[in-house]
Short mmCIF file of C-alpha atoms in Angstrom, two decimals:
data_model
loop_
_atom_site.label_atom_id
_atom_site.label_comp_id
_atom_site.label_asym_id
_atom_site.label_seq_id
_atom_site.Cartn_x
_atom_site.Cartn_y
_atom_site.Cartn_z
CA MET X 1 -9.54 21.65 6.24
CA THR X 2 -11.62 21.88 9.40
CA THR X 3 -10.87 20.23 12.72
CA ASP X 4 -13.58 17.64 11.97
CA SER X 5 -12.10 16.73 8.60
CA LEU X 6 -11.07 13.22 9.68
CA LEU X 7 -14.36 12.24 11.27
CA ALA X 8 -16.96 9.91 9.77
CA ASP X 9 -18.16 10.47 6.21
CA CYS X 10 -15.42 12.90 5.25
CA ARG X 11 -13.31 13.07 2.11
CA ALA X 12 -10.00 12.86 3.97
CA ARG X 13 -10.96 9.43 5.28
CA LEU X 14 -11.70 8.36 1.71
CA ALA X 15 -8.12 9.23 0.77
CA PHE X 16 -6.71 7.41 3.80
CA ASP X 17 -8.84 4.38 2.95
CA LEU X 18 -7.39 4.36 -0.57
CA LEU X 19 -3.83 4.52 0.71
CA SER X 20 -4.29 2.20 3.69
CA ASN X 21 -4.22 -0.84 1.43
CA THR X 22 -0.52 -1.54 0.96
CA TRP X 23 -0.87 -2.73 -2.61
CA ASN X 24 -2.86 0.29 -3.81
CA ALA X 25 0.03 2.69 -3.28
CA VAL X 26 2.61 0.19 -4.57
CA VAL X 27 0.70 -0.45 -7.80
CA LEU X 28 0.07 3.26 -8.38
CA TRP X 29 3.79 3.94 -7.86
CA ALA X 30 4.73 1.10 -10.22
CA LEU X 31 2.57 2.70 -12.94
CA ARG X 32 4.10 6.16 -12.57
CA ASP X 33 6.38 5.83 -15.60
CA GLY X 34 3.72 4.67 -18.01
CA PRO X 35 1.44 1.77 -18.95
CA ARG X 36 2.34 -1.75 -17.90
CA ARG X 37 1.02 -5.21 -18.61
CA PRO X 38 0.10 -7.28 -15.53
CA VAL X 39 3.15 -9.54 -15.88
CA GLU X 40 5.39 -6.46 -16.03
CA LEU X 41 3.73 -5.08 -12.92
CA ARG X 42 4.27 -8.32 -11.01
CA GLU X 43 7.95 -8.36 -11.98
CA ARG X 44 8.41 -4.72 -11.08
CA ILE X 45 6.60 -4.97 -7.74
CA GLY X 46 7.69 -8.40 -6.56
CA GLY X 47 5.96 -10.30 -3.78
CA ILE X 48 2.44 -9.86 -5.12
CA SER X 49 0.35 -12.77 -6.38
CA SER X 50 -1.60 -12.60 -9.64
CA LYS X 51 -4.86 -12.76 -7.69
CA VAL X 52 -3.96 -9.87 -5.38
CA LEU X 53 -2.66 -7.80 -8.30
CA THR X 54 -5.90 -8.37 -10.23
CA GLU X 55 -8.01 -7.43 -7.19
CA THR X 56 -5.90 -4.32 -6.61
CA LEU X 57 -6.10 -3.22 -10.25
CA ARG X 58 -9.88 -3.69 -10.25
CA ARG X 59 -10.20 -1.70 -7.02
CA LEU X 60 -8.05 1.12 -8.41
CA GLN X 61 -10.01 1.05 -11.66
CA SER X 62 -13.35 1.24 -9.83
CA ASN X 63 -12.05 4.30 -7.96
CA GLY X 64 -11.07 6.03 -11.20
CA LEU X 65 -7.33 5.88 -10.51
CA VAL X 66 -6.29 3.31 -13.15
CA ASP X 67 -7.46 2.70 -16.69
CA ARG X 68 -7.45 -0.71 -18.38
CA GLN X 69 -6.68 -0.87 -22.12
CA ALA X 70 -7.05 -4.08 -24.15
CA ASP X 71 -5.99 -4.58 -27.75
CA ALA X 72 -8.62 -5.37 -30.41
CA GLY X 73 -8.34 -9.11 -29.81
CA GLY X 74 -8.35 -8.74 -26.02
CA HIS X 75 -5.09 -10.66 -25.77
CA GLN X 76 -2.86 -7.84 -24.55
CA VAL X 77 -4.00 -5.79 -21.57
CA GLU X 78 -2.23 -2.75 -20.16
CA TYR X 79 -2.97 -0.60 -17.16
CA ARG X 80 -2.14 3.07 -16.87
CA LEU X 81 -2.74 5.83 -14.38
CA THR X 82 -5.60 8.19 -15.02
CA ALA X 83 -5.17 11.91 -14.43
CA LEU X 84 -6.84 11.37 -11.06
CA GLY X 85 -4.44 8.52 -10.26
CA ARG X 86 -1.46 10.75 -11.05
CA THR X 87 -2.62 13.20 -8.36
CA LEU X 88 -1.82 10.56 -5.72
CA LEU X 89 1.83 10.22 -6.74
CA ALA X 90 2.94 13.28 -4.73
CA PRO X 91 1.33 12.08 -1.47
CA ILE X 92 2.75 8.57 -1.99
CA ASP X 93 6.18 10.08 -2.62
CA ALA X 94 5.84 12.18 0.55
CA VAL X 95 4.98 9.10 2.65
CA GLY X 96 7.94 7.26 1.11
CA ALA X 97 10.28 10.15 1.95
CA TRP X 98 8.95 10.18 5.52
CA ALA X 99 9.53 6.42 5.81
CA PHE X 100 13.07 6.79 4.47
CA GLU X 101 13.84 9.51 7.01
CA TYR X 102 12.08 8.04 10.06
CA GLY X 103 11.75 4.32 9.32
CA GLU X 104 14.66 3.32 11.56
CA GLU X 105 13.09 5.19 14.50
CA VAL X 106 9.78 3.42 13.94
CA MET X 107 11.50 0.03 13.74
CA ALA X 108 13.45 0.75 16.94
CA ALA X 109 10.24 1.74 18.73
CA ARG X 110 8.55 -1.46 17.57
CA GLU X 111 11.48 -3.52 18.76
CA ALA X 112 11.48 -1.79 22.15
CA ALA X 113 7.73 -2.26 22.52
CA SER X 114 7.97 -5.99 21.79
CA ALA X 115 10.94 -6.62 24.10
CA PRO X 116 10.12 -8.18 27.47
CA ASP X 117 9.99 -5.71 30.33
CA PRO X 118 12.73 -6.62 32.84
CA GLN X 119 10.69 -4.94 35.61
CA SER X 120 7.63 -7.12 35.16
CA PRO X 121 7.39 -10.24 37.30
CA ARG X 122 8.01 -13.56 35.60
CA PRO X 123 5.05 -15.89 35.29
CA PRO X 124 5.07 -18.66 37.87
CA VAL X 125 6.62 -21.95 36.80
CA PRO X 126 4.18 -24.88 37.05
CA ASP X 127 4.96 -27.27 39.92
CA ASP X 128 5.60 -30.21 37.64
CA LEU X 129 8.52 -28.34 36.01
CA ASN X 130 10.31 -27.55 39.33
#
């Protein structure tokens, strides 16, 4: 990887774009143990609407990461990872391990950044409130 590997029009940015959508990584991870029907995915993931799940599955399918299988009548649909989709499981696992190890530090930094600065002057109180 060169020093310019994260600049415009590079493959590394493509990978970051794929993983920057929260639901992409979650859905890929939920499919790691085998095919699932959409209702099973929603139960396993939690907190995802049918619409967002459908959009996410279509996006993953269009990127070659997920395959859609329907029975002969088209009544039962399952989604499974493609070989390409499986290659993203290790990076997703690595990010999860990082979050497990450093998540509390990140949350503490966020909290500190959002706390009011005791050194900064208070905004003036309008005259009608004095």
